Coordinates of C-alpha atoms in Angstrom, one line a residue:
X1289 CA 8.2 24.8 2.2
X1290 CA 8.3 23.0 5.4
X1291 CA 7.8 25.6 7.1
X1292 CA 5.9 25.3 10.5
X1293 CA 5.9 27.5 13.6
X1294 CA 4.7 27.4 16.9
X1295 CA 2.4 30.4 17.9
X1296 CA 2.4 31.2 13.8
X1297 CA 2.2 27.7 14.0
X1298 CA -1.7 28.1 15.0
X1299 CA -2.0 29.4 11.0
X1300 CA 0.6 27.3 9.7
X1301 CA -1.3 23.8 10.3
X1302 CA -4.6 25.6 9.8
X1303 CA -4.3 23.9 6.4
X1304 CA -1.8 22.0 6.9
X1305 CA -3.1 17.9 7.4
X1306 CA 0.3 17.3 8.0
X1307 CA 0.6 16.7 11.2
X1308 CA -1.0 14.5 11.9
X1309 CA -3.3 13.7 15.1
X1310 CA -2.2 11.1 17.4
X1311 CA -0.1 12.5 20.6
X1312 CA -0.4 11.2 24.4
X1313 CA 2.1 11.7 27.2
X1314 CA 3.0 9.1 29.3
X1315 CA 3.4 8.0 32.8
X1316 CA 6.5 6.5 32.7
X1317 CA 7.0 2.3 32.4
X1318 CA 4.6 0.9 34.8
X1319 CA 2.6 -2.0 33.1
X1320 CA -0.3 -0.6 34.3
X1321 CA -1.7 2.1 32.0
X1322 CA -2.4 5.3 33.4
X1323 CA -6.1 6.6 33.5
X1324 CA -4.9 9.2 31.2
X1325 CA -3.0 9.2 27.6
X1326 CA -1.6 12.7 26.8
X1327 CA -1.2 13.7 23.4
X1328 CA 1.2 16.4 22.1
X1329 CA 1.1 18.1 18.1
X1330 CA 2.1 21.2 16.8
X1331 CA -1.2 21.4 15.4
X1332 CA -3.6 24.1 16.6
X1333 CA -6.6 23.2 17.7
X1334 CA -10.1 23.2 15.0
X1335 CA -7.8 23.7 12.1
X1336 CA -6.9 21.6 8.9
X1337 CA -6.2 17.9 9.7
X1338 CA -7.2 18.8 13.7
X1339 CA -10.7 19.1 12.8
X1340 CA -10.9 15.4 11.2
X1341 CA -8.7 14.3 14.1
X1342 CA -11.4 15.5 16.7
X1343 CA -14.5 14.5 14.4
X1344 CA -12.9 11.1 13.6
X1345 CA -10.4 9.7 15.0
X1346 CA -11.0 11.5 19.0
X1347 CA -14.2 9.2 18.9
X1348 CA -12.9 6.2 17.6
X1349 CA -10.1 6.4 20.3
X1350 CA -12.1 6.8 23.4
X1351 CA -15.0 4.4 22.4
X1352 CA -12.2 1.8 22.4
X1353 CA -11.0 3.2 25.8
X1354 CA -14.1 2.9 27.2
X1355 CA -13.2 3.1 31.0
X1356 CA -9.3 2.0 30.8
X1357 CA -8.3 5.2 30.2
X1358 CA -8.9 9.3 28.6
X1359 CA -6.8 11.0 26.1
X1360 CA -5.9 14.4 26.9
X1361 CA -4.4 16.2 23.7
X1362 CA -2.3 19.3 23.9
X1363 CA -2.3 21.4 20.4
X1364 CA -0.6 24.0 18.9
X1365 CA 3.2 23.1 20.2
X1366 CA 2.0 23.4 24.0
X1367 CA 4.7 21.4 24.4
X1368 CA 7.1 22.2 21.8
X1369 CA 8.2 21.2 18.9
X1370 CA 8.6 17.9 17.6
X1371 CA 11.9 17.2 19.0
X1372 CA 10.7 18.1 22.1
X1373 CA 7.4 16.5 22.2
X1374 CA 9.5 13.2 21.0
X1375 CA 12.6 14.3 24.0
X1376 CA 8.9 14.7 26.8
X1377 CA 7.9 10.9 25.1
X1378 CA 11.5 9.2 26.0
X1379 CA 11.9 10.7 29.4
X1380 CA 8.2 9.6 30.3
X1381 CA 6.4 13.4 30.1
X1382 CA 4.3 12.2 27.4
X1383 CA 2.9 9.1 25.7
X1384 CA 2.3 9.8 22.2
X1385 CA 2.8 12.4 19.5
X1386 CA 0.8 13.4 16.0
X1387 CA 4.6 14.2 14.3
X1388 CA 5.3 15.9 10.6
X1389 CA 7.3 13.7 8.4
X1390 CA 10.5 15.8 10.0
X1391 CA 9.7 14.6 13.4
X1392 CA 8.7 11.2 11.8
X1393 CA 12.1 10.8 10.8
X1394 CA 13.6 11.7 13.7
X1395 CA 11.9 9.1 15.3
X1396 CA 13.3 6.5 12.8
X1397 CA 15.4 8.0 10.6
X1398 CA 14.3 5.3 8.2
X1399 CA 11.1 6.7 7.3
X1400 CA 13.3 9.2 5.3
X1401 CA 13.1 6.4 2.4
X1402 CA 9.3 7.1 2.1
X1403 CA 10.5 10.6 1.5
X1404 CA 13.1 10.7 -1.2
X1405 CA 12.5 13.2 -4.6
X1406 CA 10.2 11.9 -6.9
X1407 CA 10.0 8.6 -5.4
X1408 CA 6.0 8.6 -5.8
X1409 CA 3.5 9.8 -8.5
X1410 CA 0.7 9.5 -6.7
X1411 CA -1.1 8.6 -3.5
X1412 CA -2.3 5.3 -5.8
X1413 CA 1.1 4.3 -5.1
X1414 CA 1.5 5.8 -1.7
X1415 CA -1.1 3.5 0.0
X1416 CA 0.4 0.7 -2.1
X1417 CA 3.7 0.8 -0.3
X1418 CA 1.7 1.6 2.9
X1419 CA -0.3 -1.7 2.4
X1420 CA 2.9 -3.3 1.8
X1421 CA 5.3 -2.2 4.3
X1422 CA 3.6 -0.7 7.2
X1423 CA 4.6 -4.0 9.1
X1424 CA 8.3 -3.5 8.2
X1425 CA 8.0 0.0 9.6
X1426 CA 6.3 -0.9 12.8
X1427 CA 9.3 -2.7 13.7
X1428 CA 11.7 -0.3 12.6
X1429 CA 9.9 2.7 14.9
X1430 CA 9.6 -0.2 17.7
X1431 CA 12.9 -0.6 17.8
X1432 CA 13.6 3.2 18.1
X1433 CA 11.5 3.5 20.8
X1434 CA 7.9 3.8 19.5
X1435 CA 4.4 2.2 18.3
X1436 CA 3.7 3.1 15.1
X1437 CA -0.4 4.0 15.7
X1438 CA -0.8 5.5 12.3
X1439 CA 0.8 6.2 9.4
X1440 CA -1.1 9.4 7.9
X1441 CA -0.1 12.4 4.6
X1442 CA 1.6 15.1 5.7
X1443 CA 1.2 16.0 1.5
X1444 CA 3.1 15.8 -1.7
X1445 CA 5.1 19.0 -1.3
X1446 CA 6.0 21.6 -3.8
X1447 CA 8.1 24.3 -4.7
X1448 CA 7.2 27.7 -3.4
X1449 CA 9.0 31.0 -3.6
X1450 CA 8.9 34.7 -3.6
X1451 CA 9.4 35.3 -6.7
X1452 CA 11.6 33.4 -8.3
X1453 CA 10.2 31.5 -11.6
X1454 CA 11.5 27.3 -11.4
X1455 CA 11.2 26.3 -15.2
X1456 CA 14.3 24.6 -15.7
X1457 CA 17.5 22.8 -13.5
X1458 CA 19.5 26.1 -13.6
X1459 CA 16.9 28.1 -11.7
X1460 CA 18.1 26.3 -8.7
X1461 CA 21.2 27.5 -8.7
X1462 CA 22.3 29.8 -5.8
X1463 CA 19.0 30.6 -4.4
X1464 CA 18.3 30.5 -0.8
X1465 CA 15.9 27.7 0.0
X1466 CA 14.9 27.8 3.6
X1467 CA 15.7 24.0 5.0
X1468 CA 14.6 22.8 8.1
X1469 CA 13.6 19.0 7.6
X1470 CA 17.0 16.8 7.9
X1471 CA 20.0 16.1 5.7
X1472 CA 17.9 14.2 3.1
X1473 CA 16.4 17.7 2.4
X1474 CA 19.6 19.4 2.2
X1475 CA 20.9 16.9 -0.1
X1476 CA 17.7 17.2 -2.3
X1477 CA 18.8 21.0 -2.4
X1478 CA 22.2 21.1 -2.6
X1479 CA 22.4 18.2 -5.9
X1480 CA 19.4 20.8 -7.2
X1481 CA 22.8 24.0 -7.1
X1482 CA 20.8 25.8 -3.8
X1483 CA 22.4 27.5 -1.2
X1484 CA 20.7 26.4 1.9
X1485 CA 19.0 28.5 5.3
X1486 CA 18.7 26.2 7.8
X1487 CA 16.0 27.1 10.3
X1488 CA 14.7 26.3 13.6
X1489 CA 11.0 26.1 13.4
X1490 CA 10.5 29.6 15.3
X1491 CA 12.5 31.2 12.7
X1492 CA 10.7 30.0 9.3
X1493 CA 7.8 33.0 9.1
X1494 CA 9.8 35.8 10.6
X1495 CA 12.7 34.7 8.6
X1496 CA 10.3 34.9 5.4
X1497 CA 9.1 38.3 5.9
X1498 CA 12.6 39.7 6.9
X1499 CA 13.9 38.3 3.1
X1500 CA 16.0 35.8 4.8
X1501 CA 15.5 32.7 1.7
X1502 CA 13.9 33.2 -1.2
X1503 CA 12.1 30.0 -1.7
X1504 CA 11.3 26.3 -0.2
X1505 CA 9.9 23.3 -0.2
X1506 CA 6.8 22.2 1.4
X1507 CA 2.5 21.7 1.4
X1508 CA 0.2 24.4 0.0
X1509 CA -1.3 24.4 2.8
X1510 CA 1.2 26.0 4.7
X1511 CA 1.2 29.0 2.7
X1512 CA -2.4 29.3 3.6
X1513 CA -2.3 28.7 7.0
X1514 CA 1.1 30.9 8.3
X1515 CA -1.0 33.2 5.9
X1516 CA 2.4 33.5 3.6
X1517 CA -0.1 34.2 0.6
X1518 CA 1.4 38.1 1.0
X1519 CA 4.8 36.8 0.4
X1520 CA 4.9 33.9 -1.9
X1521 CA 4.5 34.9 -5.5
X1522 CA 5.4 31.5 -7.6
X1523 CA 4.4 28.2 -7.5
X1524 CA 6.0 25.0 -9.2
X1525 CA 3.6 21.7 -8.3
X1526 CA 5.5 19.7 -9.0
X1527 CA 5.4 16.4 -6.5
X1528 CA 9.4 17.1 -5.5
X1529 CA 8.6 14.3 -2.5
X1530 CA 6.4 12.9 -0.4
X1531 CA 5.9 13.8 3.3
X1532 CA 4.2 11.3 5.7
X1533 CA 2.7 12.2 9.1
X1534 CA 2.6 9.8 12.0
X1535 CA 0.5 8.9 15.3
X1536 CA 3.3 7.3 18.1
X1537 CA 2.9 6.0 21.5
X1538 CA 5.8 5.1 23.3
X1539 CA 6.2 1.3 23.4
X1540 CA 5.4 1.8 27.0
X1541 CA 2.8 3.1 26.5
X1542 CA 0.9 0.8 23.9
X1543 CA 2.6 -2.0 26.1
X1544 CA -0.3 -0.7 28.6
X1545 CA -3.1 -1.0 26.7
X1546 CA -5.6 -3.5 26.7
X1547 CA -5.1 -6.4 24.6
X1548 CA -8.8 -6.3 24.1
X1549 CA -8.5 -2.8 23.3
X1550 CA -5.6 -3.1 20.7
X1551 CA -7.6 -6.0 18.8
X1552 CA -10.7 -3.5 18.4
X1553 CA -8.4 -0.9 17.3
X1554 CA -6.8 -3.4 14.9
X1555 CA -10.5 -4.3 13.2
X1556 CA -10.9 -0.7 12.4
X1557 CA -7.7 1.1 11.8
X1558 CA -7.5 0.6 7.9
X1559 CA -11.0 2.4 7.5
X1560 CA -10.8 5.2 9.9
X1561 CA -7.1 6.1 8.2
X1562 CA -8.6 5.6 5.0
X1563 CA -11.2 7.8 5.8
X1564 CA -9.1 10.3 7.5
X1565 CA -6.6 10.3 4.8
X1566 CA -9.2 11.1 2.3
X1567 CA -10.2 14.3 4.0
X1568 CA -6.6 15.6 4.4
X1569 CA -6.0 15.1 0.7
X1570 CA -8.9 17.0 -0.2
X1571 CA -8.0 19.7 2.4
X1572 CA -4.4 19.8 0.4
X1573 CA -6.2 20.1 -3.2
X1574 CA -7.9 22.8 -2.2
X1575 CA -5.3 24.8 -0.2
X1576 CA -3.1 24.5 -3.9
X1577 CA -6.5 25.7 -5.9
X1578 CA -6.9 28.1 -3.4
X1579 CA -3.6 29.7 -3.7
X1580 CA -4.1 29.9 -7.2
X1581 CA -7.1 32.2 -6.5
X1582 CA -4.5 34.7 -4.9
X1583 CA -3.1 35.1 -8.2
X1584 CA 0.1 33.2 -7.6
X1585 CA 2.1 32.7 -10.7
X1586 CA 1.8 28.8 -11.9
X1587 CA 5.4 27.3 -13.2
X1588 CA 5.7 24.0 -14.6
X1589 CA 8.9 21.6 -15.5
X1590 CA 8.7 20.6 -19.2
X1591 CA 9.2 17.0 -19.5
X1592 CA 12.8 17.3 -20.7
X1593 CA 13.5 19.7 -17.8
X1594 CA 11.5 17.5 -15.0
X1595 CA 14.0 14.5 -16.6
X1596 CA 16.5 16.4 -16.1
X1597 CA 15.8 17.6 -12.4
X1598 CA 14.9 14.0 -11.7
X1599 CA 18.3 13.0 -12.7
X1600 CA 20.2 14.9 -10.9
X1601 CA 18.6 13.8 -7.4
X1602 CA 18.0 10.0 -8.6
X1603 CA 21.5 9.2 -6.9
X1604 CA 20.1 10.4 -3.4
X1605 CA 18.8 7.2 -2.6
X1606 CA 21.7 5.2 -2.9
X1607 CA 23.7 7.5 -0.9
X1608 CA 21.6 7.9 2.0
X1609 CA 21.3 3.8 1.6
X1610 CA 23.2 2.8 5.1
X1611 CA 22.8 6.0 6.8
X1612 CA 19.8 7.1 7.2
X1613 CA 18.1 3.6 6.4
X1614 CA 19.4 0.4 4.8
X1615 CA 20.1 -0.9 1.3
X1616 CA 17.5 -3.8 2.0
X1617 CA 14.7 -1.4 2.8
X1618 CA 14.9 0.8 0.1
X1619 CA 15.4 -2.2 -2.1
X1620 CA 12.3 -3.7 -1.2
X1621 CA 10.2 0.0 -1.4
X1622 CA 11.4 0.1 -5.0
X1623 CA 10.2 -3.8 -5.9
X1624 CA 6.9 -2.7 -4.6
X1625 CA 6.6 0.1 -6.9
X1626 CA 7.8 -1.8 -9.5
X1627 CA 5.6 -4.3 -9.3
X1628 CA 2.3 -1.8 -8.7
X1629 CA 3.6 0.4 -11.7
X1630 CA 3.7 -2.8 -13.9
X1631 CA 0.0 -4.1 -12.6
X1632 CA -0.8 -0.9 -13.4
X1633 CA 0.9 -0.2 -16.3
X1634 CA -2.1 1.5 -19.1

């Protein structure tokens, strides 16, 4: 359920590490960098992944600074949502942005590949393909305006609903599933037989108490935080997709930085995300075990069934292919599972 919110946003992210950290604003495109970076996120402040942002990454950051410049960061959708922290980046308002893997893919729509239904098993393979192609996408994103700083979990989201039991394909069919993350989400839905609810993210929570969708897509964590745990009554966790989070600066604004500074951050990026990305995964294992402790009914897919649902998506891949990003990319995503599954292979 990707369900996020701005002032309900504050409990939404409490669990939820993903959105992650990174946000600065900018001061426009003088080669000079300003003497501070301001950072923009949806995130509330001392909450979920915010809490490893400031204990972690916050240091990192301004040790590398030193004196060239501060980060200032404003949380909990100060300054909007994600399309409007990215709209503040592009007109020079702000330098940087800790997005969800919507605003991710608004960024570059072609981080919607990392995202399609059942693409991943597990966050084995996840850091695989991250290893592997993180390159490719810092080009992509730099060509659509931004530096890709970090690419960080969102989580491996789930299906969530008031009430309704998932079990098999058919259960799909007709029920309201709040959508608000892009049309590779609504295709996910509508190949599943769901009618859809789109949502603007001020709408999701209101829209849940008021009986508006019955169920939706998204982290455990965000039933925790947005403190849904009075609403939601089922749970299927099954890993439906995977949803990155990102850390962006405007090309301008990573243009400005040191070249000094950059290299540092270059030594130690792998373990700091590692790190970081270790704590937001445990944060999302125990938001699901937590929920559990609510006494939210558990569903599961039998094999057959989870073939079945997994067959009726596979196709969204290739159809998205030369929209939202091209044949080649996807092609070369899917040889580096391949070849990790078959090193891997038991």
């Amino acid at each position: 359920m990707h369900f996020v919110k701005t002032a309900v946003l504050t409990a939404l992210v409490a669990g939820l590490s993903f959105l992650t950290p990174f946000n600065y604003a900018c001061a426009g495109d003088s080669p000079t960098p300003p003497k501070r970076y301001k950072l923009a996120t949806i995130a509330p402040k001392g909450v979920g992944w915010a809490v490893h942002y400031e204990n972690l990454v916050l240091p990192a950051v301004r040790e590398l600074a030193g004196d060239d410049f501060d980060v200032k960061v404003f949380w909990g959708g100060a300054m909007g949502d994600d399309e409007e922290i990215l709209n503040k980046m592009r007109k020079g308002f702000l330098q940087g942005a800790g997005l969800s893997g919507q605003g991710a893919t608004q960024a570059c729509p072609a981080m919607s590949v990392v995202e399609l239904p059942f693409l991943f098993e597990n966050y084995d393979e996840v850091d695989y393909v991250k290893e592997k192609m993180t390159p490719m996408f810092e080009e992509l994103f730099r060509q659509n305006g931004f530096y890709l700083f970090a690419w960080c979990d969102q989580d491996f989201d789930i299906i969530i609903s008031k009430g309704v039991s998932f079990t098999r394909l058919e259960d799909f069919k007709d029920v309201r599933f709040m959508t608000w993350y892009g049309p590779l989400e609504e295709k996910l839905l509508t190949n599943l037989g769901a009618d859809l609810v789109p949502l603007d993210i001020p709408e999701i929570a209101p829209a849940a108490q008021a009986g508006k969708y019955e169920a939706a897509i998204g982290p455990a964590a965000f039933v925790l935080g947005a403190q849904m745990h009075n609403v939601v009554r089922n749970i299927n966790p099954c890993k439906i997709r995977y949803s990155p989070s990102v850390d962006l600066l405007t090309n301008a604004a990573w243009d400005a930085v040191p070249q000094a500074t950059k290299e540092s951050y270059f030594k130690q990026r792998e373990a700091l995300m590692k790190k970081f990305n270790a704590k937001v995964r445990e944060d999302n294992e125990r938001s699901l075990q937590a929920l559990y402790t609510y006494g939210m009914k558990k569903d599961e897919f039998s094999p057959s069934e989870l073939r079945r649902i997994k067959a009726a998506t596979r196709h969204i891949g290739a159809d998205l292919a030369g929209k939202l990003y091209s044949q080649a990319l996807l092609d070369e995503l899917l040889q580096h599972l391949e070849d990790y599954r078959a090193a891997n292979a038991e």
